[in-house]
Coordinates of C-alpha atoms in Angstrom, one line a residue:
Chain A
X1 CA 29.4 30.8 -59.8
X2 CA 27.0 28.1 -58.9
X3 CA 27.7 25.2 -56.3
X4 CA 25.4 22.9 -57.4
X5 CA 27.1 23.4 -61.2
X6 CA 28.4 20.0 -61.3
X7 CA 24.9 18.6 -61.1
X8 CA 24.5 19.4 -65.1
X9 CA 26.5 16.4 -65.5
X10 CA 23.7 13.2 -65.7
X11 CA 25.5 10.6 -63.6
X12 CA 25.5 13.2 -60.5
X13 CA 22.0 13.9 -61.4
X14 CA 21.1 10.7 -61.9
X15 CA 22.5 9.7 -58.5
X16 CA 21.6 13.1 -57.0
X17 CA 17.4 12.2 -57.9
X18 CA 17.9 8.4 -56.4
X19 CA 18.6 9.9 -52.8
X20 CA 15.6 11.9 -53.2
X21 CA 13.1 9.4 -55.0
X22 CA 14.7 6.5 -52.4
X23 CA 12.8 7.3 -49.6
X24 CA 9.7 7.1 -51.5
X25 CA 10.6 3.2 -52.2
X26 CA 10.8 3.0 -48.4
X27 CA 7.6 3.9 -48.0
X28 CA 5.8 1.6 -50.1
X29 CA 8.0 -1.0 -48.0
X30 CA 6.7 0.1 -45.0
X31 CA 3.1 0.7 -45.8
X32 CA 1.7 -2.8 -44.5
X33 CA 3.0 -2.3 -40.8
X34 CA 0.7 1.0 -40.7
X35 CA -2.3 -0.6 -39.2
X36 CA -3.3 1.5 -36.7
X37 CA -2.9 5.1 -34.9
X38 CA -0.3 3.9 -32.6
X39 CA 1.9 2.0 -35.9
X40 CA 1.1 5.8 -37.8
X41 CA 3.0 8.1 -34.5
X42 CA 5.4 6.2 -32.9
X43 CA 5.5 3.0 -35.4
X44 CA 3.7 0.9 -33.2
X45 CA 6.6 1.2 -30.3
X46 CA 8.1 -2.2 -32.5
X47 CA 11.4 0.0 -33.5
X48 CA 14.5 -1.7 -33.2
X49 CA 17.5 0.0 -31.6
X50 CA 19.5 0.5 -34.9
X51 CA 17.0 2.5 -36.1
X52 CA 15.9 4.6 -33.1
X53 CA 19.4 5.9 -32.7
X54 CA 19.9 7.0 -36.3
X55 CA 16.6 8.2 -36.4
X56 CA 16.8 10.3 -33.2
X57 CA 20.2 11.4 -34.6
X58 CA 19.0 12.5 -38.0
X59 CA 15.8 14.0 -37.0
X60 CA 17.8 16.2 -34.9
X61 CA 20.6 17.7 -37.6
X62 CA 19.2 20.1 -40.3
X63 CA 21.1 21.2 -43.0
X64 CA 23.1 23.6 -40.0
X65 CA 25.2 20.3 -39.6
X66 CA 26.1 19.9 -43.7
X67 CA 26.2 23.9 -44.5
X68 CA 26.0 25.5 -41.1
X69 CA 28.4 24.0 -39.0
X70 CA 31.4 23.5 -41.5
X71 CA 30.9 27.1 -42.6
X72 CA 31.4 28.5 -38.8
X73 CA 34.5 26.0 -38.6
X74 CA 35.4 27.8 -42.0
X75 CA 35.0 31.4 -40.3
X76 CA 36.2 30.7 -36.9
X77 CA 38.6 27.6 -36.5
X78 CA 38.2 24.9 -34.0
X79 CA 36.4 26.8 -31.6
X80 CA 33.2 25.8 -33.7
X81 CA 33.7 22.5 -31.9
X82 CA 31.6 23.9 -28.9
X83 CA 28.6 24.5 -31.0
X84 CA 28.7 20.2 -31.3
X85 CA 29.8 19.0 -27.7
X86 CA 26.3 19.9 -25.3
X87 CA 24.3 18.9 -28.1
X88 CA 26.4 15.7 -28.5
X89 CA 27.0 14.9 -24.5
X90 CA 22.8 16.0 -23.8
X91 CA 21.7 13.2 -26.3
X92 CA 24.0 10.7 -25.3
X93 CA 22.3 10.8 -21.4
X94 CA 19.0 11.6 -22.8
X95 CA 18.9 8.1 -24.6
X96 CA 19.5 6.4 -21.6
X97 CA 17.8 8.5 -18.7
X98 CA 15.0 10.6 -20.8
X99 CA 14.4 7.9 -23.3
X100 CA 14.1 4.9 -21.0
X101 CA 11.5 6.7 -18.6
X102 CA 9.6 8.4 -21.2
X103 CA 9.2 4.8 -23.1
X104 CA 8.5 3.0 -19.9
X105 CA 5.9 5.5 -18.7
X106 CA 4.4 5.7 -22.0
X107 CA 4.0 1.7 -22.7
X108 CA -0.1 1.7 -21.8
X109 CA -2.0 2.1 -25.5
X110 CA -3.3 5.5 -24.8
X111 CA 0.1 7.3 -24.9
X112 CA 1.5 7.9 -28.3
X113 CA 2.4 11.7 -28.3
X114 CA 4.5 13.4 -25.7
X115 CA 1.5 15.4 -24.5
X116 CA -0.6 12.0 -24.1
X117 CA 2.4 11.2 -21.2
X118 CA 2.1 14.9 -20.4
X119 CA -1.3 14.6 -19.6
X120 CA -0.8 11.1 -18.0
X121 CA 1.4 11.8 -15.6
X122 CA -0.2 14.8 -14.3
X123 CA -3.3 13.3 -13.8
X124 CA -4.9 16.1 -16.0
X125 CA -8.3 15.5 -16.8
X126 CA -9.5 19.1 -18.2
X127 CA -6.6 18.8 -20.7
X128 CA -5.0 22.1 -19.8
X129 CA -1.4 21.3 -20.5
X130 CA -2.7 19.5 -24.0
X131 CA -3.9 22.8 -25.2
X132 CA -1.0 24.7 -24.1
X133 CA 1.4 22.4 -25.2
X134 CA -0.3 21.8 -28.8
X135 CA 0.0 25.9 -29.0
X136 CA 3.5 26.1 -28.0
X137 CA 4.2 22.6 -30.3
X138 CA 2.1 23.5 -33.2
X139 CA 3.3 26.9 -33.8
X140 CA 7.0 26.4 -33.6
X141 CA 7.4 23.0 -35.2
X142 CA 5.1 24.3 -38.7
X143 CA 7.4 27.3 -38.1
X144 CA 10.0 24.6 -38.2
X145 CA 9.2 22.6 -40.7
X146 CA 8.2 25.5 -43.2
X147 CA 11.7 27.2 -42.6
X148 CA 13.2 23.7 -43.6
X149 CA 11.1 23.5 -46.8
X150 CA 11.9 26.7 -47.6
X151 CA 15.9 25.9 -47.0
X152 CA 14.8 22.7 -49.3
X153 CA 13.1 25.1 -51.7
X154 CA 16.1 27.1 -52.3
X155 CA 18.9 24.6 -52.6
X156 CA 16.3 23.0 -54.9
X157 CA 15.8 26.3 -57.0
X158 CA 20.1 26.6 -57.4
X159 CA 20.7 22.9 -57.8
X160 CA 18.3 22.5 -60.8
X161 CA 16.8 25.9 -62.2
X162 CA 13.3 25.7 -60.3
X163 CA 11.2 28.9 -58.9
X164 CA 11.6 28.9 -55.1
X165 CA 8.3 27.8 -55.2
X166 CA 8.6 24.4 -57.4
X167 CA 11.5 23.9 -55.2
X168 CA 9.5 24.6 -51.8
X169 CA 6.3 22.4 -53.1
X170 CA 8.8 19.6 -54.7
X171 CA 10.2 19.2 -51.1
X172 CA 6.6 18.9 -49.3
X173 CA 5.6 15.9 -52.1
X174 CA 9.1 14.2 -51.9
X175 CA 7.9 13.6 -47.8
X176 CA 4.5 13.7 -47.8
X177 CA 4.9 10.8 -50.7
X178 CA 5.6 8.1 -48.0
X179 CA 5.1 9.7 -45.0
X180 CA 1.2 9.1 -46.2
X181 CA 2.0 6.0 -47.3
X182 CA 3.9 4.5 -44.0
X183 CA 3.7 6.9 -41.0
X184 CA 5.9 6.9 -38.5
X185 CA 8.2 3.6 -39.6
X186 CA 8.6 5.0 -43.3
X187 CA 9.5 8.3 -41.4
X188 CA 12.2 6.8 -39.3
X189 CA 13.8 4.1 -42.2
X190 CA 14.0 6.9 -44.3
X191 CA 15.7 8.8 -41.2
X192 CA 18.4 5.9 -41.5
X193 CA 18.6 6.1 -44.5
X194 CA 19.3 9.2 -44.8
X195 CA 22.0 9.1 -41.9
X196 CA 23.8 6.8 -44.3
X197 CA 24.2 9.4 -47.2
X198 CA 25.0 11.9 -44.4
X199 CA 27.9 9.5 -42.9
X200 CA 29.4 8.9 -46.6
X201 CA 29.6 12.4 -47.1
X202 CA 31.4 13.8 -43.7
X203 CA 33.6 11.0 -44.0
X204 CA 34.7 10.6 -47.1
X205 CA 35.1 14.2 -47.6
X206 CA 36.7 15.5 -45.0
X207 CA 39.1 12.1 -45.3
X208 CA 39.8 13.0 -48.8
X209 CA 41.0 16.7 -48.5
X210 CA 43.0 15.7 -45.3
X211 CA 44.9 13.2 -47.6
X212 CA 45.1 15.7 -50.1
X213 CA 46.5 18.6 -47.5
X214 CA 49.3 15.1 -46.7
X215 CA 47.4 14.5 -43.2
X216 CA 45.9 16.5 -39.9
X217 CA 49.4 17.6 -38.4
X218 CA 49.6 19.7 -42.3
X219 CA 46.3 20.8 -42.1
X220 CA 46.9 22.6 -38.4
X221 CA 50.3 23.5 -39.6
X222 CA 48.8 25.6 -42.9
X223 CA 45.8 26.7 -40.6
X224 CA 48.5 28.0 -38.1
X225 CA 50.1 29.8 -41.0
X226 CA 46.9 31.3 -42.1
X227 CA 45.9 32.7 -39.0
X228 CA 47.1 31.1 -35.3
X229 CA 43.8 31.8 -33.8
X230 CA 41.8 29.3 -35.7
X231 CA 43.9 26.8 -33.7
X232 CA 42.6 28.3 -30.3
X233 CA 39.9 26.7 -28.9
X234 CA 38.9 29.4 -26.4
X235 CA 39.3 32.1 -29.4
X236 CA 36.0 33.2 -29.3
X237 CA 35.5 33.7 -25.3
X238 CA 33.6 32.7 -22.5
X239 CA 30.2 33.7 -23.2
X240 CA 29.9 32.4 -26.7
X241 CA 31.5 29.5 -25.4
X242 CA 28.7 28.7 -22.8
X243 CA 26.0 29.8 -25.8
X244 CA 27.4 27.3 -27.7
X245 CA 27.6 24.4 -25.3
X246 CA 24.0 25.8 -24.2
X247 CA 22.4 24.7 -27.7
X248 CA 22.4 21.3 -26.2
X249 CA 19.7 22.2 -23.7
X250 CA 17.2 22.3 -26.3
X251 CA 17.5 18.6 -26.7
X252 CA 15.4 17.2 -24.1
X253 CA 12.1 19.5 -25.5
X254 CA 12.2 18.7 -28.7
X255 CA 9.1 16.3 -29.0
X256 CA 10.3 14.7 -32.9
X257 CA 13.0 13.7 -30.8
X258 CA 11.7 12.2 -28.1
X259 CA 8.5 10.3 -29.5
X260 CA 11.5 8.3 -31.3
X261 CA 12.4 7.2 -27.5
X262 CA 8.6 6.3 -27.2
X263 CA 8.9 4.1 -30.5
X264 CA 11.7 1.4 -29.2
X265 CA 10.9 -2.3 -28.7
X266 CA 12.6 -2.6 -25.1
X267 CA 13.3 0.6 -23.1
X268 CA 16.9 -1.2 -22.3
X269 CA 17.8 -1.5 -25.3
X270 CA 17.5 2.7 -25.3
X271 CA 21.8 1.6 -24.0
X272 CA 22.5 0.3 -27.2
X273 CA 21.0 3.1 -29.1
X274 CA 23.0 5.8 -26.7
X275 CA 26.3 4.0 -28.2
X276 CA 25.1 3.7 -31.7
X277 CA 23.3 6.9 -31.6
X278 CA 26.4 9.4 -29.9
X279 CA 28.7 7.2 -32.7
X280 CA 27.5 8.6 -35.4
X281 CA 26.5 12.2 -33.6
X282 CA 30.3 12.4 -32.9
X283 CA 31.1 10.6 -37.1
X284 CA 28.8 13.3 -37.8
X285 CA 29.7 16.6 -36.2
X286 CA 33.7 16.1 -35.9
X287 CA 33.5 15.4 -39.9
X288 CA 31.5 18.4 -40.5
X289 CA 34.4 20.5 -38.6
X290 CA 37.1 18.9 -40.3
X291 CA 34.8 20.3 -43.8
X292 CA 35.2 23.8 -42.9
X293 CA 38.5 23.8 -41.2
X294 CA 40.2 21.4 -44.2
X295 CA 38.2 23.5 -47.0
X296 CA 39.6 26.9 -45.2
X297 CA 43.4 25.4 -45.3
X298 CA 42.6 24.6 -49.4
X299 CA 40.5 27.4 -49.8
X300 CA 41.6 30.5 -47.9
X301 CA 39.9 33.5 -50.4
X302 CA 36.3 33.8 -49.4
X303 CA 36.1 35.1 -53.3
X304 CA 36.4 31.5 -54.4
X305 CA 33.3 30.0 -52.6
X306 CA 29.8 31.4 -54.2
X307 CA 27.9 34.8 -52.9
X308 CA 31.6 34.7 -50.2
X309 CA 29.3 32.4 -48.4
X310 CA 31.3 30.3 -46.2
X311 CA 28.6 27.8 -45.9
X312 CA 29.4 26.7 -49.4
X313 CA 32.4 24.8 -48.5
X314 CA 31.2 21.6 -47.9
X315 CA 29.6 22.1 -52.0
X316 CA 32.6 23.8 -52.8
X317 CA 35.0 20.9 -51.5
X318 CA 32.7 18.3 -52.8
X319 CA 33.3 19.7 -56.5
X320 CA 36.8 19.9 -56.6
X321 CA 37.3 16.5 -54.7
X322 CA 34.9 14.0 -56.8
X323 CA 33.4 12.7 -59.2
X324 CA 30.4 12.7 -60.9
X325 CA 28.8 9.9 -58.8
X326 CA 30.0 11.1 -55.7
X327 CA 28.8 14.6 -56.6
X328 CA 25.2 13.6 -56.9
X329 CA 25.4 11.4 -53.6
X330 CA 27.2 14.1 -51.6
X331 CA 25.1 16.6 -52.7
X332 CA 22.0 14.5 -51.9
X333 CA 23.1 14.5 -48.2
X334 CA 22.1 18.3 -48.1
X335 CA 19.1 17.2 -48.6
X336 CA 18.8 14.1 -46.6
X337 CA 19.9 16.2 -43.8
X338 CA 17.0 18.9 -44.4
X339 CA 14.1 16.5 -45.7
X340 CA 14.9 14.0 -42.6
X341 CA 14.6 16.8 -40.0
X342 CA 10.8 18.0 -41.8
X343 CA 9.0 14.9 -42.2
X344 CA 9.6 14.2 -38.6
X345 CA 8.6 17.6 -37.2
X346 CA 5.7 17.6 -39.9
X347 CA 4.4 14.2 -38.2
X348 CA 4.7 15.9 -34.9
X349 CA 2.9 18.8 -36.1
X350 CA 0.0 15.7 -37.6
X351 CA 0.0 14.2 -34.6
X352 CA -0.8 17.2 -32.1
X353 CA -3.4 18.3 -34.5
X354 CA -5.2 14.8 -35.2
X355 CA -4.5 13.2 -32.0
X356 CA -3.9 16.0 -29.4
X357 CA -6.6 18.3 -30.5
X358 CA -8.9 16.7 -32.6
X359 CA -9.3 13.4 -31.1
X360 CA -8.2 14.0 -27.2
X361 CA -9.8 17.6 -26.9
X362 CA -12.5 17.8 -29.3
X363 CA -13.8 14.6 -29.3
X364 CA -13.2 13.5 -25.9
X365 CA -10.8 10.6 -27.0
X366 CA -13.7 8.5 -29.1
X367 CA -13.1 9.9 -32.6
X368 CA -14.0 6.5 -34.1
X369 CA -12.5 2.9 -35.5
X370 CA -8.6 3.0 -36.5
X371 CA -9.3 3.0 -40.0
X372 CA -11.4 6.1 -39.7
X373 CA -8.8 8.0 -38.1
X374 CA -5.8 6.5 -39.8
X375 CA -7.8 8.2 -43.0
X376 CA -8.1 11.8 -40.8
X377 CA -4.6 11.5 -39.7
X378 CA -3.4 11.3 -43.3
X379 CA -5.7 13.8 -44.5
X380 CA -4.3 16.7 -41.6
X381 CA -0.9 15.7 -42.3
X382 CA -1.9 16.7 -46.2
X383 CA -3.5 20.0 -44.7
X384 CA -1.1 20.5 -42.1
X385 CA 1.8 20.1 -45.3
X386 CA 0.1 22.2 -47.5
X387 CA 0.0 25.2 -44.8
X388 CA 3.5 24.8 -44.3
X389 CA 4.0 25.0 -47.8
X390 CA 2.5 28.1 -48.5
X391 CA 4.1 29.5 -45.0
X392 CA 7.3 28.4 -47.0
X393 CA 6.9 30.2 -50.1
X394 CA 4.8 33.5 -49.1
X395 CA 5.5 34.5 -45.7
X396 CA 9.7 33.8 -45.3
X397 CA 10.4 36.5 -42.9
X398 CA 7.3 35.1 -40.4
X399 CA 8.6 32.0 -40.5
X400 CA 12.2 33.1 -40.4
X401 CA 11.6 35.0 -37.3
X402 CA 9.4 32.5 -35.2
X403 CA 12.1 30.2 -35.8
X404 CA 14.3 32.0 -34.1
X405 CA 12.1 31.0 -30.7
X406 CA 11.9 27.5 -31.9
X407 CA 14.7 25.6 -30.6
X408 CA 14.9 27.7 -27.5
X409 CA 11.1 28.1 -27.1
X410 CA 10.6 24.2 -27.3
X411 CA 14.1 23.0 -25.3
X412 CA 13.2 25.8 -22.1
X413 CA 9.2 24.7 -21.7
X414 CA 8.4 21.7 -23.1
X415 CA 11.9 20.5 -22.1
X416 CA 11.8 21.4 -18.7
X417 CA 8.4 19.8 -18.2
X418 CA 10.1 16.3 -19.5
X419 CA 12.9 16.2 -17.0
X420 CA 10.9 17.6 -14.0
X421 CA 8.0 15.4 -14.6
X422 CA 10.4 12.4 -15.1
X423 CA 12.3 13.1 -12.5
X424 CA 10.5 15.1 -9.3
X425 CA 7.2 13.1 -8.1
X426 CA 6.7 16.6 -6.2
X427 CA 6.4 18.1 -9.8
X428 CA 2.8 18.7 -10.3
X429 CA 0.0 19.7 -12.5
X430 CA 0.2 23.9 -12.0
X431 CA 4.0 23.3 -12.2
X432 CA 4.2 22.4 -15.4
X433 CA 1.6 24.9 -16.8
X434 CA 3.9 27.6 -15.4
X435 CA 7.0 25.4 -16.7
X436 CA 5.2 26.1 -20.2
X437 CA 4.3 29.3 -20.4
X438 CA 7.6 30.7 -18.6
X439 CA 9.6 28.8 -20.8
X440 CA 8.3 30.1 -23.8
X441 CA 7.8 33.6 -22.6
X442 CA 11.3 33.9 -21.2
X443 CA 12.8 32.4 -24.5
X444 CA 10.9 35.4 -26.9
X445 CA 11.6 38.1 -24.3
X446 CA 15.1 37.0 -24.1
X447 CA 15.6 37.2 -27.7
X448 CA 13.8 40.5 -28.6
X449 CA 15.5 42.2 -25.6
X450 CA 18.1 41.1 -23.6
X451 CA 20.5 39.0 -25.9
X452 CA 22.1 42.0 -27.5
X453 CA 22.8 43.8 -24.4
X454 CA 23.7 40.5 -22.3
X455 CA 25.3 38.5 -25.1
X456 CA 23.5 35.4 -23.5
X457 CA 21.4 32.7 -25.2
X458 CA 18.1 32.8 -24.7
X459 CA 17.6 28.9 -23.8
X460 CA 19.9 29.4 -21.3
X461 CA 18.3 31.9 -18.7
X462 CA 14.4 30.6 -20.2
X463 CA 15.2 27.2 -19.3
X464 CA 16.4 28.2 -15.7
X465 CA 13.2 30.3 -15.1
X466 CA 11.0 27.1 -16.7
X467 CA 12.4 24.9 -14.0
X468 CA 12.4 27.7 -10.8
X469 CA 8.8 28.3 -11.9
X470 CA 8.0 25.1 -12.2
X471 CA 8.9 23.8 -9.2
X472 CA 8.1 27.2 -7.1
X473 CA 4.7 26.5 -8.4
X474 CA 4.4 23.1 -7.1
X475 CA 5.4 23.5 -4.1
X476 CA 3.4 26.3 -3.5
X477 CA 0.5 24.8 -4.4
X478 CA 1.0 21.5 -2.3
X479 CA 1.3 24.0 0.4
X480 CA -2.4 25.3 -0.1
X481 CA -3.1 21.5 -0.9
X482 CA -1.6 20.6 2.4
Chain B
X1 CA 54.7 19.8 -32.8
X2 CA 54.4 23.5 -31.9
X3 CA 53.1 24.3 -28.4
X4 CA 49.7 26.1 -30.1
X5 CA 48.7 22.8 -31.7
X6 CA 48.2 20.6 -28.8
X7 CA 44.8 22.7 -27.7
X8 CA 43.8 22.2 -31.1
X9 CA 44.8 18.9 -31.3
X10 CA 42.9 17.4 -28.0
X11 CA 39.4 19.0 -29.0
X12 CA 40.0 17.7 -32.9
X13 CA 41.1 14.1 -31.9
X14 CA 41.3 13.3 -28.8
X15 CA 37.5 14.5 -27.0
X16 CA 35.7 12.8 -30.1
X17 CA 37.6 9.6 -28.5
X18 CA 36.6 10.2 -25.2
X19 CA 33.2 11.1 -26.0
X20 CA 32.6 7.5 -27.4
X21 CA 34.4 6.3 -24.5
X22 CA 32.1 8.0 -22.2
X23 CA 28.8 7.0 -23.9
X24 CA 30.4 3.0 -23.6
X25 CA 31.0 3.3 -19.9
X26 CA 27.9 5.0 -19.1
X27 CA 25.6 2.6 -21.6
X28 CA 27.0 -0.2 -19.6
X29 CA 26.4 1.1 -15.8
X30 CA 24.4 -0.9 -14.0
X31 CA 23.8 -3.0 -17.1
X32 CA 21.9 -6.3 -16.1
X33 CA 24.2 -9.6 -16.5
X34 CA 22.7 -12.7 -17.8
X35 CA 22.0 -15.3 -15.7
X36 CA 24.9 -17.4 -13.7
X37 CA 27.6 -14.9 -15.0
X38 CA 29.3 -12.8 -12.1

């Protein structure tokens, strides 16, 4: 039994290959407004708000939203809606207060990655925080971006037939294609697009099989008959309860977020893009729930969704409900979710190499003309795809397992270093050094160690312990100062 | 309506709502009017 079966059919993979090859066509449309470094990271801070909320929206949901999510709505019932609401309430205030001080404080020339602001505001000359935070940056987002190439690679390899490999090294060319030709802009109007295909298909899905069920009063009344705890919010206790809502603190750290804050035309409009952007987080997330919990009501045997996988649903659903067409299109906003989450943690990963280390570090921020390093920055982004490539392909259970510390280790140092530096003047230089490493320290021993025994998620107690360090640290050292 | 599907009910339907809601009132705090509108 194969999901992706219907695909054999040459309309759905006619359809299916347009919203891959798309984005390509995007680039080429964007190439002429990549002039310079600044246009290439953070699209010459020109974005419009449209686009900065769909982008900041789609860069943040992997494939976990499509497959993920509707499959633990599938398995556990409404409760999954926790998993969606801190991630979903976090992003709507960090548009407006994160987004709008981060894009204010970042409008001088010289800031175009979130550790050029880093090392702006705290007035750090020997570029300490740079190095630590390209580490901590560098190694989980090509963690990141590998372990979504490799989820690319896979669906790839059982849509159409491919090795793992084709699929893996397909996925890195289908983003590197435009992302080389237009940077950052190509990266976030592909982001929108991509939303789009998302949007069509956790709407029109989950609205379909409710209409087929006869409505949402007979879909709780056939989940009730199934089993009465899917209908229980609180089913699955307390502490998973707080775990879930806790995913939403990784938010703030996650720098292919919040360079898309940087990229906005006027910090007010950040308002506009909190409406538009929480919109479609909430279109988004509420329609991938009503996947699993509608696809459990029609399909209540595991045995009838591939490998008993309940992320298959959503594939599953899609199959039985469409046509052809839609097939290909729904199917294609897998993908869009995956591919629009790597190509903006793979610029990330370009800019903290080229810019952060290269030019800022190494070359003591005169690396040469914009065209000179407009030609470096596409060639590391080429190196810096190609490692994650072969990470992909060769070294799955690395990757798997520094991606466990990814979201966590990102949202509990780098995080905490955003809000305290955007909001505590007191917040200094050795404050947000300790910020970093505790973060990230707390986050892997956390995870190794205590989360069995505790049943708590690690971002939770690491970013506590980023922020008491952090400002412990500062105060103690404007003591000594003092 | 049973009893065990209002729970179900106000985190399916009705906190979506008030999520939006929320993200309206709190985009338009302290919002800037234009000039000569009170």
């Amino acid at each position: 039994m194969n999901a992706y079966a219907g695909l054999a059919n040459p309309l759905a993979l006619a359809v299916f290959a347009a919203t891959l090859l798309l984005p390509i066509a995007v680039g080429l449309w964007t190439v002429r407004r990549t002039r310079s470094q600044s246009d290439f990271y953070v699209g010459g801070r020109s974005m419009g708000r449209f686009v900065v909320a769909l982008s900041a929206v789609s860069s943040g949901r992997s494939s976990w939203l499509v497959l993920g999510l509707s499959g633990m709505a599938y398995t556990r019932g409404v409760g999954a809606v926790w998993a969606v609401v801190g991630y979903v309430l976090v992003e709507l205030f960090q548009f407006i207060l994160i987004g709008r001080r981060l894009r204010e404080q970042s409008a001088g020339s010289a800031v175009i990655t979130i550790l050029d602001w880093m090392e702006a505001r705290f007035a750090d000359r020997r570029h300490v925080l740079r190095i630590t935070g390209a580490a901590i940056i560098a190694v989980f987002l090509t963690a990141y971006v590998a372990a979504q190439l490799n989820a690319g690679g896979k669906a790839l390899s059982a849509a159409l037939g491919w090795s793992v490999w084709t699929g893996v090294a397909v996925s890195a060319v289908l983003i590197l294609a435009y992302m080389l030709l237009g940077g950052f802009v190509a990266v976030a109007f592909n982001d929108v697009v991509r939303a789009v295909i998302m949007l069509i298909g956790l709407v029109a899905l989950p609205v379909f099989a409710i209409a087929r069920l006869g409505g949402e009063r007979e879909l709780l009344v056939q989940l009730q008959a199934l089993d009465p705890a899917l209908l229980d919010p609180l089913a699955l206790g307390f502490g998973a309860l707080v775990g879930f809502v806790g995913i939403g603190l990784g938010s703030p750290g996650q720098p292919h977020i919040l360079v898309r804050y940087m990229s906005i035309d006027d910090p007010d409009r950040l308002r506009d893009s909190a409406v538009i952007g929480t919109i479609t987080n909430v279109v988004l997330a509420w329609g991938a729930l009503h996947v699993g919990l509608v696809g459990r009501a029609l399909i209540p045997s595991l045995d009838a969704l591939p490998g008993r996988d309940p992320e298959m649903v959503y594939l599953v659903l899609t199959g039985e409900l469409f046509g052809p067409a839609m097939f290909g299109l729904l199917v294609g906003g897998v993908f869009a979710a995956i591919l629009s989450t790597a190509d903006s943690q793979l610029l990330v990963v370009g800019s903290t190499i080229g810019r952060d280390l290269y030019e800022m570090v190494l070359r003591g921020g005169e690396a040469g003309g914009e065209r000179e390093m407009l030609r470096l920055n596409r060639a590391v982004l080429v190196a810096a795809g190609a490692v994650a490539v072969v990470l992909a392909a060769t070294a799955q259970d690395l990757v798997f397992w520094l991606v466990l510390f990814a979201w966590g280790g990102l949202g509990a140092s780098i995080g905490s270093v955003v809000i305290l530096g955007l909001f505590w003047p007191r917040y200094e230089r050795w404050g947000a050094l300790a910020s970093l490493v505790t973060g990230s320290a707390v986050t892997v021993v956390w995870r190794v160690w205590l989360k069995a025994p505790t049943g708590v998620y690690e971002l939770i107690p690491a970013f506590g312990a980023a922020l008491l360090a952090g400002a412990l640290t500062s105060l103690l050292c404007r003591r000594r100062g003092a | 309506m049973s009893g065990i599907m209002m729970p179900a009910l106000l985190v399916l339907v009705v906190l979506p709502v008030a999520i939006i809601a929320l993200a309206l009132a709190v985009a338009n705090y302290g919002r800037r009017r234009p000039e000569g509108r009170r």
